[in-house]
Coordinates of C-alpha atoms and ligand atoms in Angstrom, one line a residue:
M1 CA 104.6 69.7 83.8
K2 CA 107.2 71.6 85.8
L3 CA 105.5 73.7 88.5
S4 CA 107.4 76.9 87.6
D5 CA 106.0 76.5 84.0
Y6 CA 102.5 76.2 85.5
V7 CA 103.0 79.4 87.5
I8 CA 103.8 81.4 84.4
N9 CA 101.0 79.8 82.4
F10 CA 98.6 80.7 85.2
L11 CA 99.7 84.4 85.1
I12 CA 99.1 84.5 81.4
K13 CA 95.7 82.9 81.8
N14 CA 94.9 85.8 84.2
D15 CA 95.8 88.4 81.6
I16 CA 99.1 89.2 83.2
K17 CA 101.8 89.8 80.6
Y18 CA 104.6 91.2 82.7
V19 CA 106.4 90.4 85.9
F20 CA 108.8 92.9 87.4
E21 CA 111.8 91.3 89.1
V22 CA 115.5 91.2 90.1
A23 CA 117.1 87.8 89.5
G24 CA 118.5 85.5 92.2
G25 CA 119.4 81.8 92.7
S26 CA 116.1 81.1 94.5
L27 CA 114.2 82.3 91.5
A28 CA 116.2 80.2 89.0
H29 CA 113.4 77.9 87.9
L30 CA 110.7 80.6 87.6
L31 CA 113.1 82.7 85.5
D32 CA 113.9 79.8 83.3
S33 CA 110.2 79.2 82.7
I34 CA 110.0 82.7 81.2
Y35 CA 113.0 82.2 79.0
G36 CA 112.2 82.2 75.2
R37 CA 108.5 83.0 75.6
N38 CA 106.9 85.6 73.4
D39 CA 103.6 85.7 75.3
F40 CA 105.1 86.9 78.6
S41 CA 107.9 89.2 79.5
S42 CA 110.0 89.7 82.5
I43 CA 111.0 93.3 83.2
S44 CA 114.4 93.2 85.0
M45 CA 114.5 96.1 87.4
H46 CA 117.6 97.2 89.3
H47 CA 116.3 97.0 92.9
E48 CA 113.5 94.8 94.3
T49 CA 111.8 97.8 96.0
A50 CA 111.5 99.3 92.5
A51 CA 110.2 96.0 91.2
A52 CA 107.4 96.1 93.8
F53 CA 106.6 99.8 93.0
A54 CA 106.5 98.9 89.3
A55 CA 104.0 96.1 90.0
E56 CA 102.0 98.7 92.0
G57 CA 102.1 101.2 89.2
Y58 CA 101.1 98.5 86.7
A59 CA 98.1 97.6 88.9
R60 CA 97.1 101.2 89.6
V61 CA 96.9 101.9 85.9
S62 CA 95.6 98.6 84.4
G63 CA 93.1 97.7 87.1
N64 CA 94.5 94.2 86.9
I65 CA 96.9 92.5 89.2
G66 CA 100.5 93.7 89.3
V67 CA 103.2 91.0 89.8
A68 CA 106.7 91.3 91.2
M69 CA 109.1 88.6 91.9
A70 CA 112.2 88.5 94.1
T71 CA 114.7 85.9 95.4
S72 CA 114.8 84.7 99.0
G73 CA 116.4 86.8 101.7
P74 CA 117.5 90.3 100.7
G75 CA 115.4 90.2 97.5
A76 CA 112.2 89.3 99.4
T77 CA 112.8 91.8 102.2
N78 CA 113.5 94.6 99.6
L79 CA 109.9 94.1 98.4
I80 CA 108.4 95.1 101.7
T81 CA 107.9 98.8 101.2
G82 CA 106.0 98.1 98.0
I83 CA 103.9 95.4 99.6
G84 CA 103.0 97.8 102.4
S85 CA 102.1 100.5 100.0
S86 CA 99.8 98.2 98.0
F87 CA 98.2 97.2 101.3
F88 CA 97.6 100.8 102.5
D89 CA 96.4 102.1 99.2
S90 CA 94.3 98.9 98.3
I91 CA 96.2 97.9 95.2
P92 CA 95.9 94.3 94.0
C93 CA 99.4 92.8 93.6
L94 CA 100.8 89.4 93.7
F95 CA 104.3 89.0 95.1
I96 CA 106.2 85.8 94.3
T97 CA 109.3 85.1 96.3
G98 CA 111.8 82.3 95.8
Q99 CA 112.7 80.3 98.9
V100 CA 115.4 77.8 99.8
N101 CA 114.6 74.1 99.3
T102 CA 112.1 72.8 101.8
Y103 CA 114.8 70.5 103.3
E104 CA 116.9 73.6 104.0
F105 CA 114.1 75.6 105.6
K106 CA 114.2 75.8 109.4
F107 CA 110.4 75.5 110.0
S108 CA 110.1 75.1 113.8
K109 CA 113.8 74.5 114.6
P110 CA 115.0 77.0 117.2
V111 CA 117.9 78.3 115.0
R112 CA 118.1 81.5 113.1
Q113 CA 118.7 80.1 109.7
V114 CA 119.4 76.8 107.9
G115 CA 119.7 77.6 104.2
F116 CA 121.7 80.5 102.7
Q117 CA 119.5 83.6 102.4
E118 CA 116.7 81.7 104.1
T119 CA 114.3 84.3 105.5
D120 CA 110.8 83.7 106.7
I121 CA 109.2 86.3 104.4
V122 CA 105.7 85.0 104.9
N123 CA 105.6 85.8 108.6
I124 CA 107.5 89.1 108.1
V125 CA 104.9 90.5 105.7
K126 CA 101.8 89.1 107.5
P127 CA 100.6 92.4 108.9
I128 CA 100.8 94.1 105.5
V129 CA 99.2 91.6 103.1
K130 CA 95.7 90.2 102.6
D131 CA 97.2 86.7 102.5
A132 CA 100.7 85.2 102.4
L133 CA 101.7 81.6 102.3
L134 CA 104.6 79.2 101.8
I135 CA 103.8 76.3 99.4
K136 CA 105.1 72.9 100.5
N137 CA 102.8 70.6 98.5
P138 CA 103.2 71.0 94.7
D139 CA 99.7 69.8 94.1
K140 CA 98.3 72.8 95.9
I141 CA 99.8 75.3 93.4
K142 CA 96.6 75.8 91.5
Y143 CA 94.5 76.1 94.6
Y144 CA 96.9 78.7 96.2
L145 CA 97.3 80.8 93.1
E146 CA 93.6 81.0 92.4
K147 CA 92.9 81.7 96.0
L148 CA 95.5 84.5 96.2
I149 CA 94.4 86.2 93.0
F150 CA 90.8 86.0 94.2
T151 CA 91.8 87.5 97.5
A152 CA 93.9 90.3 96.0
K153 CA 91.0 91.4 93.8
S154 CA 87.9 90.8 95.9
G155 CA 86.4 93.2 98.5
R156 CA 88.9 95.8 99.3
P157 CA 91.8 95.0 97.0
G158 CA 95.4 94.5 98.3
P159 CA 98.6 92.5 98.1
V160 CA 99.2 88.8 98.5
L161 CA 102.4 86.8 98.5
I162 CA 103.4 83.3 97.7
D163 CA 106.8 81.9 98.8
I164 CA 107.9 79.0 96.5
P165 CA 110.9 76.9 97.6
L166 CA 113.3 75.8 94.9
D167 CA 112.5 72.1 95.1
I168 CA 108.8 73.0 94.7
Q169 CA 109.5 75.2 91.7
R170 CA 111.2 72.4 90.0
A171 CA 108.7 69.7 91.0
E172 CA 106.8 67.8 88.3
I173 CA 103.1 68.1 88.6
E174 CA 100.2 66.3 87.0
L175 CA 97.4 68.8 86.0
K176 CA 94.8 66.2 86.9
N177 CA 96.0 66.0 90.5
L178 CA 95.8 69.7 91.2
L179 CA 93.3 70.8 93.7
P180 CA 90.9 73.6 92.6
F181 CA 89.9 76.6 94.6
H182 CA 86.2 77.2 94.9
K183 CA 85.4 80.9 95.0
V184 CA 83.5 82.1 97.9
P185 CA 80.4 84.2 96.9
S186 CA 81.2 87.9 96.3
N187 CA 80.9 90.0 99.4
K188 CA 79.2 92.8 97.5
K189 CA 76.4 93.7 99.9
V190 CA 73.0 94.4 98.6
I191 CA 71.8 97.4 100.6
D192 CA 68.4 97.5 102.1
N193 CA 66.0 99.7 100.1
K194 CA 65.1 101.4 103.3
V195 CA 68.6 102.6 103.7
I196 CA 68.7 104.0 100.2
D197 CA 65.4 105.8 100.7
E198 CA 66.7 107.3 103.9
I199 CA 69.9 108.5 102.2
I200 CA 67.9 110.0 99.4
S201 CA 65.7 111.9 101.8
V202 CA 68.7 113.2 103.7
I203 CA 70.3 114.4 100.4
K204 CA 67.1 116.0 99.3
K205 CA 67.0 118.1 102.5
S206 CA 70.5 119.3 102.1
I207 CA 71.2 122.8 100.8
R208 CA 75.0 122.7 101.0
P209 CA 75.9 119.1 100.0
V210 CA 79.3 117.9 98.9
I211 CA 80.5 114.5 97.6
L212 CA 84.0 113.6 99.0
I213 CA 85.7 110.9 96.8
G214 CA 88.7 108.8 97.6
G215 CA 90.8 106.1 96.0
G216 CA 87.8 103.7 96.3
I217 CA 86.1 105.2 93.3
R218 CA 88.9 103.9 91.0
S219 CA 89.3 100.7 93.0
S220 CA 85.7 99.8 92.4
K221 CA 85.8 101.2 88.8
A222 CA 82.9 103.5 89.7
Q223 CA 84.0 106.7 87.8
D224 CA 81.2 106.5 85.3
E225 CA 78.5 105.9 87.9
L226 CA 79.9 108.7 90.0
F227 CA 79.9 111.1 87.0
K228 CA 76.3 110.2 86.2
F229 CA 75.3 110.7 89.9
V230 CA 77.1 114.1 90.0
K231 CA 75.4 115.3 86.8
K232 CA 72.0 114.2 87.9
T233 CA 72.2 115.7 91.4
G234 CA 74.4 118.8 90.7
M235 CA 76.3 118.1 93.9
P236 CA 79.9 119.6 94.0
V237 CA 82.8 117.1 94.3
V238 CA 85.8 117.4 96.6
T239 CA 88.6 114.8 96.4
S240 CA 91.1 113.3 98.7
L241 CA 94.7 112.9 97.4
M242 CA 93.9 109.3 96.4
G243 CA 90.8 110.3 94.6
V244 CA 92.3 113.3 92.9
D245 CA 92.1 111.8 89.4
A246 CA 88.6 110.2 89.8
F247 CA 86.7 113.3 88.7
P248 CA 87.7 115.8 86.0
H249 CA 89.0 119.1 87.3
D250 CA 87.7 121.1 84.4
D251 CA 84.1 120.2 85.4
E252 CA 82.2 123.2 87.0
L253 CA 81.3 120.9 89.9
F254 CA 84.9 120.1 90.8
A255 CA 85.6 121.8 94.2
G256 CA 89.3 120.9 94.7
M257 CA 91.4 118.5 96.8
L258 CA 90.9 118.4 100.5
G259 CA 93.5 117.8 103.2
S260 CA 96.5 119.0 105.1
Y261 CA 97.9 120.4 101.9
G262 CA 94.5 120.6 100.2
N263 CA 93.3 123.6 98.2
R264 CA 92.0 126.2 100.6
Y265 CA 88.7 126.3 98.6
A266 CA 88.2 122.6 99.0
N267 CA 88.8 122.7 102.7
L268 CA 86.4 125.6 103.1
T269 CA 83.8 123.8 101.0
I270 CA 83.9 120.7 103.2
A271 CA 84.0 122.8 106.5
N272 CA 80.8 124.7 105.5
S273 CA 78.8 121.9 104.0
D274 CA 75.7 120.5 105.7
L275 CA 76.1 117.1 104.1
V276 CA 79.2 115.1 103.2
L277 CA 78.7 112.0 101.1
A278 CA 82.1 110.3 101.6
L279 CA 82.7 107.6 99.0
G280 CA 85.7 105.2 99.3
T281 CA 87.9 107.3 101.5
R282 CA 89.4 106.5 104.9
L283 CA 88.9 110.0 106.3
D284 CA 92.3 109.8 107.8
T285 CA 93.8 112.8 109.7
R286 CA 95.7 114.0 106.7
Q287 CA 92.3 114.8 105.3
T288 CA 90.3 115.8 108.3
G289 CA 92.9 117.5 110.4
T290 CA 94.2 116.1 113.7
K291 CA 90.9 116.9 115.5
P292 CA 88.3 114.8 113.5
E293 CA 85.5 116.0 115.8
T294 CA 85.9 119.5 114.2
F295 CA 85.7 118.1 110.7
A296 CA 82.6 119.1 108.7
R297 CA 81.0 119.6 112.1
N298 CA 77.7 121.0 110.9
A299 CA 77.3 118.3 108.3
T300 CA 75.4 115.0 108.2
I301 CA 78.0 112.4 107.2
I302 CA 77.1 109.5 105.0
H303 CA 80.2 107.3 104.7
V304 CA 80.2 104.5 102.1
D305 CA 83.1 102.0 102.1
I306 CA 83.7 98.4 101.1
D307 CA 85.8 97.9 104.3
L308 CA 83.5 97.7 107.3
N309 CA 86.4 98.5 109.6
E310 CA 86.9 101.9 108.0
L311 CA 83.4 103.0 109.0
N312 CA 83.2 105.0 112.2
S313 CA 86.9 104.4 112.8
K314 CA 88.1 107.9 112.6
V315 CA 85.2 110.2 111.9
H316 CA 81.7 109.5 113.2
A317 CA 79.3 108.8 110.4
D318 CA 75.6 109.4 110.8
F319 CA 75.0 106.9 108.0
P320 CA 77.7 104.3 107.7
V321 CA 77.1 102.1 104.6
N322 CA 79.2 99.0 104.0
C323 CA 79.0 98.5 100.3
D324 CA 80.8 98.4 97.0
L325 CA 80.8 101.9 95.6
K326 CA 79.9 101.0 92.1
L327 CA 76.9 99.1 93.3
F328 CA 75.9 101.9 95.7
L329 CA 76.1 104.6 93.1
S330 CA 74.3 102.5 90.4
L331 CA 71.5 101.8 92.9
L332 CA 71.1 105.5 93.6
N333 CA 71.3 106.2 89.9
T334 CA 68.3 103.9 89.3
H335 CA 66.2 106.0 91.6
D336 CA 64.5 109.2 90.6
I337 CA 67.7 111.0 90.9
D338 CA 66.7 114.5 90.0
F339 CA 65.9 114.6 93.6
I340 CA 67.8 117.7 94.4
D341 CA 66.0 120.9 93.5
K342 CA 69.0 122.3 91.7
S343 CA 68.0 125.9 92.0
K344 CA 68.2 125.3 95.8
L345 CA 71.9 124.6 95.4
K346 CA 72.6 127.9 93.6
P347 CA 73.7 130.0 96.5
W348 CA 76.0 127.1 97.7
K349 CA 77.5 126.8 94.3
N350 CA 78.1 130.5 94.1
Q351 CA 79.7 130.4 97.5
I352 CA 82.1 127.7 96.2
K353 CA 82.8 129.8 93.2
Q354 CA 83.8 132.6 95.5
Y355 CA 86.1 130.4 97.4
K356 CA 87.8 129.3 94.2
K357 CA 88.2 132.8 93.0
R358 CA 89.5 134.1 96.3
Y359 CA 92.0 131.2 96.8
P360 CA 93.1 129.9 93.4
S361 CA 95.2 126.7 93.3
F362 CA 98.1 128.4 91.6
E363 CA 99.9 131.7 92.0
I364 CA 101.4 134.2 89.7
P365 CA 105.1 134.0 89.1
D366 CA 107.2 136.1 91.5
D367 CA 108.7 139.3 90.2
K368 CA 112.3 138.1 90.4
G369 CA 111.7 135.4 87.8
N370 CA 112.0 132.5 90.2
I371 CA 109.9 129.5 89.3
N372 CA 106.9 129.3 91.6
P373 CA 106.2 125.6 91.7
N374 CA 102.4 126.0 91.9
Y375 CA 102.6 128.2 88.9
F376 CA 104.8 125.7 87.1
F377 CA 102.3 122.9 87.6
N378 CA 99.4 125.0 86.4
K379 CA 101.5 125.7 83.3
L380 CA 102.3 122.0 82.9
S381 CA 98.6 121.2 82.8
G382 CA 98.4 123.3 79.6
H383 CA 101.0 121.1 77.9
L384 CA 100.0 117.6 79.2
P385 CA 98.6 115.3 76.6
D386 CA 94.9 114.4 77.3
N387 CA 95.9 110.8 78.0
A388 CA 98.9 111.5 80.2
I389 CA 99.6 109.4 83.3
I390 CA 101.3 111.4 86.0
C391 CA 103.2 109.6 88.7
A392 CA 104.1 111.8 91.6
D393 CA 106.8 111.1 94.3
I394 CA 106.7 112.2 97.9
G395 CA 107.3 115.6 99.3
Q396 CA 106.6 119.2 98.5
N397 CA 106.9 118.4 94.8
Q398 CA 104.0 115.9 95.2
M399 CA 101.8 118.4 97.0
W400 CA 102.4 121.3 94.6
A401 CA 101.5 119.0 91.7
A402 CA 98.4 117.7 93.4
Q403 CA 97.3 121.2 94.3
S404 CA 97.8 122.8 91.0
L405 CA 97.6 120.3 88.1
K406 CA 94.2 120.3 86.4
I407 CA 93.6 116.7 85.9
K408 CA 91.3 115.9 82.9
K409 CA 88.9 113.1 82.4
H410 CA 91.3 110.6 80.8
Q411 CA 94.4 111.6 82.6
R412 CA 95.7 109.7 85.7
F413 CA 97.5 111.0 88.8
I414 CA 99.0 108.2 90.8
T415 CA 100.9 108.6 94.0
Q416 CA 101.4 106.7 97.2
G417 CA 98.9 107.8 99.9
G418 CA 99.4 105.6 102.8
M419 CA 103.1 104.5 102.6
G420 CA 104.4 107.7 101.0
A421 CA 107.7 106.2 100.0
M422 CA 110.3 108.6 98.5
G423 CA 111.6 107.1 95.2
S424 CA 108.3 105.4 94.3
A425 CA 107.4 107.6 91.3
L426 CA 109.9 106.5 88.7
P427 CA 109.4 102.8 89.3
M428 CA 105.6 103.2 89.4
A429 CA 105.9 105.1 86.1
I430 CA 107.8 102.1 84.6
G431 CA 105.0 99.8 85.7
A432 CA 102.5 102.2 84.2
S433 CA 104.2 102.4 80.9
F434 CA 104.0 98.6 80.5
A435 CA 100.3 98.7 81.5
E436 CA 99.5 101.4 79.0
P437 CA 102.1 101.3 76.2
G438 CA 102.1 104.3 74.0
K439 CA 100.6 106.6 76.6
P440 CA 102.8 109.5 77.8
I441 CA 104.0 108.9 81.4
I442 CA 105.2 111.8 83.5
V443 CA 107.2 111.5 86.7
I444 CA 107.1 114.3 89.2
T445 CA 109.9 114.0 91.7
G446 CA 112.3 115.9 94.0
D447 CA 116.1 115.9 94.3
G448 CA 115.9 113.8 97.5
G449 CA 113.4 111.2 96.4
F450 CA 114.8 110.7 93.0
Q451 CA 118.1 109.5 94.5
L452 CA 116.3 106.5 96.2
N453 CA 115.7 104.7 92.9
I454 CA 117.8 106.7 90.4
Q455 CA 119.2 103.3 89.1
E456 CA 115.9 102.7 87.4
L457 CA 116.9 105.2 84.7
Q458 CA 118.7 102.2 83.3
T459 CA 115.3 100.4 83.0
V460 CA 113.8 103.4 81.2
Y461 CA 116.8 103.5 78.8
H462 CA 116.9 99.7 78.2
H463 CA 113.2 99.5 77.3
K464 CA 113.1 102.9 75.5
L465 CA 110.2 104.0 77.6
N466 CA 108.3 107.2 76.9
I467 CA 108.8 108.6 80.4
K468 CA 109.2 112.3 81.0
I469 CA 110.9 113.0 84.3
I470 CA 110.4 116.4 85.9
L471 CA 112.6 116.9 89.0
L472 CA 112.0 119.9 91.2
N473 CA 115.4 120.6 92.6
N474 CA 115.2 122.7 95.8
N475 CA 118.5 121.3 97.2
G476 CA 117.1 119.5 100.1
Y477 CA 114.4 117.4 101.7
G478 CA 112.0 120.3 101.3
M479 CA 109.0 118.8 103.0
V480 CA 110.9 117.8 106.2
R481 CA 112.8 121.1 106.1
Q482 CA 109.5 122.9 106.1
F483 CA 108.5 121.0 109.2
Q484 CA 111.8 121.8 110.9
E485 CA 111.4 125.5 110.0
Q486 CA 107.9 125.5 111.6
Y487 CA 108.5 123.3 114.7
F488 CA 112.3 123.1 115.3
N489 CA 113.3 126.7 114.9
S490 CA 114.9 126.1 111.6
R491 CA 117.5 123.6 112.9
L492 CA 117.8 121.9 109.5
Q493 CA 119.6 118.8 110.5
S494 CA 119.9 116.2 107.8
T495 CA 117.5 118.0 105.4
V496 CA 120.0 120.7 104.5
I497 CA 122.9 120.2 106.9
G498 CA 124.6 117.0 105.8
Y499 CA 122.4 116.6 102.7
S500 CA 123.6 116.8 99.2
S501 CA 122.7 115.8 95.7
P502 CA 124.7 115.1 92.6
N503 CA 124.8 117.0 89.3
F504 CA 121.6 115.4 87.9
Q505 CA 122.4 116.5 84.4
E506 CA 125.6 114.5 84.4
V507 CA 124.0 111.5 86.1
V508 CA 121.1 111.4 83.6
S509 CA 123.5 111.7 80.7
A510 CA 125.3 108.6 81.9
Y511 CA 122.0 106.8 81.3
K512 CA 121.9 108.3 77.8
I513 CA 118.7 110.2 78.5
P514 CA 118.5 113.8 77.1
S515 CA 118.0 116.4 79.7
N516 CA 117.7 120.1 80.4
K517 CA 117.6 122.4 83.4
I518 CA 115.5 125.6 83.9
I519 CA 115.9 128.2 86.5
D520 CA 113.7 131.1 85.2
N521 CA 110.0 131.5 84.6
D522 CA 110.6 132.6 81.1
E523 CA 112.0 129.2 80.2
I524 CA 108.9 127.2 81.3
D525 CA 106.7 127.2 78.3
E526 CA 109.3 126.5 75.7
N527 CA 110.8 123.6 77.7
L528 CA 107.4 122.1 78.4
K529 CA 106.5 122.3 74.7
E530 CA 109.8 120.6 73.9
L531 CA 109.2 117.9 76.5
F532 CA 106.2 116.5 74.7
N533 CA 107.4 116.9 71.1
N534 CA 108.6 113.3 70.8
K535 CA 107.8 109.9 72.3
K536 CA 111.2 109.4 74.0
A537 CA 112.4 109.6 77.6
K538 CA 113.4 113.1 78.7
F539 CA 114.6 114.7 81.9
L540 CA 113.7 118.2 82.9
E541 CA 115.2 119.7 86.1
V542 CA 113.4 122.6 87.5
S543 CA 115.3 124.8 90.0
V544 CA 113.1 125.9 92.9
I545 CA 114.4 128.2 95.5
P546 CA 114.0 126.8 99.1
D547 CA 111.8 129.7 100.1
Y548 CA 108.9 128.1 98.4
K549 CA 106.9 126.0 100.9
A550 CA 104.0 123.6 100.3
L551 CA 101.1 125.9 101.2
P552 CA 98.4 126.1 102.2
K553 CA 99.1 123.7 105.1
L554 CA 97.0 122.6 108.0
S555 CA 98.8 122.7 111.3
V556 CA 98.3 120.3 114.2
G557 CA 95.1 121.0 116.1
R558 CA 93.5 123.4 113.6
P559 CA 90.2 122.6 111.9
V560 CA 90.3 122.0 108.1
E561 CA 89.1 125.5 107.3
D562 CA 92.0 127.2 109.1
Q563 CA 95.1 126.5 107.0
E564 CA 98.4 128.4 107.1
P565 CA 99.2 131.0 106.2
L566 CA 96.4 131.8 108.6
L567 CA 93.8 134.3 107.3
S568 CA 93.0 137.3 109.4
R569 CA 90.1 136.2 111.7
D570 CA 87.8 138.7 109.9
E571 CA 88.7 137.1 106.5
L572 CA 88.1 133.7 107.9
K573 CA 84.7 134.7 109.4
S574 CA 83.7 136.2 106.0
N575 CA 84.2 132.7 104.5
M576 CA 82.3 130.8 107.2
L577 CA 78.6 129.9 107.0
I578 CA 78.9 128.1 110.3
N579 CA 80.4 129.2 113.6
I580 CA 84.1 129.4 113.9
L581 CA 85.8 127.5 116.8
D582 CA 87.7 128.9 119.7
S583 CA 90.8 127.2 118.3
N584 CA 90.3 129.5 115.3
D585 CA 91.4 132.4 117.5
E586 CA 94.9 133.5 116.9
Ligands
TPP1 C1 111.7 106.2 102.0 C2 111.4 107.4 102.7 N1 112.3 108.0 103.5 C3 112.0 109.1 104.2 C4 110.9 109.8 104.0 C5 110.5 111.1 104.7 N2 110.4 112.2 103.8 C6 109.2 112.6 103.3 S1 109.3 113.8 102.2 C7 110.9 113.9 102.3 C8 111.7 114.9 101.6 C9 111.6 114.7 100.1 O1 112.6 115.4 99.5 P1 112.6 115.7 98.0 O2 112.4 114.4 97.2 O3 113.7 116.5 97.6 O4 111.2 116.5 97.8 P2 110.8 118.0 98.2 O5 110.0 117.9 99.5 O6 112.1 118.7 98.4 O7 110.0 118.5 97.1 C10 111.4 112.9 103.2 C11 112.8 112.7 103.6 C12 109.9 109.2 103.1 N3 108.7 109.7 102.9 N4 110.2 108.0 102.5
MG2 MG1 114.0 118.6 97.4

């Protein structure tokens, strides 16, 4: 059998039906092995970065491995941003790169290059993959592929890469000669019963507990166990940006999204809690503020994560637990879980209700008729189908959406947390639409970010994908402009000065995608209704005046409870059940 045929068969055996790629000479045999198959499809993208993001979107939504393929040299290096994103956000992806023939590869020769487009991608990506290797012996293909897939999915998931030289792709292999990979036992740790007992007693003592969930809930497929745990204990739930779709927002125990751009009520909830059960979240400074020692400072912190290195790395945990979340929650759920005297939590829940009422996550439209983006996203929630998959880009548009959409149980909100690459939403949406054919996919993007992968409109058109693109046009790199306004005395270099965008209506029409543009509040409802009245691609441009900022926002040095616009000190004090800090003084 030809090795490249073996690779495609292997993917199919692992329930992978699609690969996202851009063609190239060094992929020739692998592409040829896909030709004419009806059990496997190659989705030809128009930029390798987009192919990598599509694989990432596919994996985020399907829970299975996403696969992207690129040719040697520029094809391979174009994958890098997507590889890094999968690494930071723990997404299992397999990247396959073509490479020059082994006899054209420089190996240890002290020259820059031997073969045309030869680039040592394996060593370039090493810091941002779980594993990367170049195959030189065809008989190792089975061993390597099995090992890589196992590595990508096991423990804390992430990307892997295999570089396959042309002469290896076309090598003939004998199945009986292939070396097998023997899986190492799962690293799911069984926790000591004593630890569980201790945790239960800490939780029982708490009167202001909160569960903080991150992307790990979805990675470990622990949503149902989490839901069960929440219902049994009655503990309120705050999410990180990565965990925002792992708990339904219409549940009375949902207490918002935490972070630099988090809902003020979520930040206040965390700040005033006496116990934080942090599940599958890195507790990075975008969540905790730049002074982690001020974060939830009166709370006992139980931090559970599959990655030992994340424990006690940024925030001190009183109880660090290295464990798979599904296992952890199912263990807790088998105990007498009605351990919290729910009536004891009443004052705390009422307090959170107050926060929510005082600081809602959306605002009323302004009286000039301008579209307030938080208001817009709140409206959008009312129109989204119950099974919608929302893919958000990077920038103010992303934060407005995360703050104000009310994500339901079966809806998804996917966005890049660690890499935060502009232009990722549209390709991730393409990947998502292959993972979940038939489901409505919504892209939220900005005028800046959209231009980074605008060419993928052709992929949407070509495959007739049901993707609704909502572009918030504020004529600039809003998020960075906001930063310049705050810290650089409004010297808007390169975010407004020197920046421009095309007429998006004309661009989109060149890709034969119907479009519309709205500038006034009164147009929102009718246009959103129309957006979802068929299963075809559609583009909706929403004009947003640059005055709108992503707020509330946590500034450098402030504790989480003290977001901008700053509350008067009296108002802040009235929200606090714990002491306010000196840095809270204006
Ligand atoms: C690939 C890449 N380049 C640069 C940045 C830095 N950056 C973050 S947000 C942003 C502005 C995004 O502008 P736009 O898409 O219009 O969104 P807005 O903030 O205006 O809603 C920029 C330039 C980035 N995140 N990714
Ligand atoms: Mg913009």
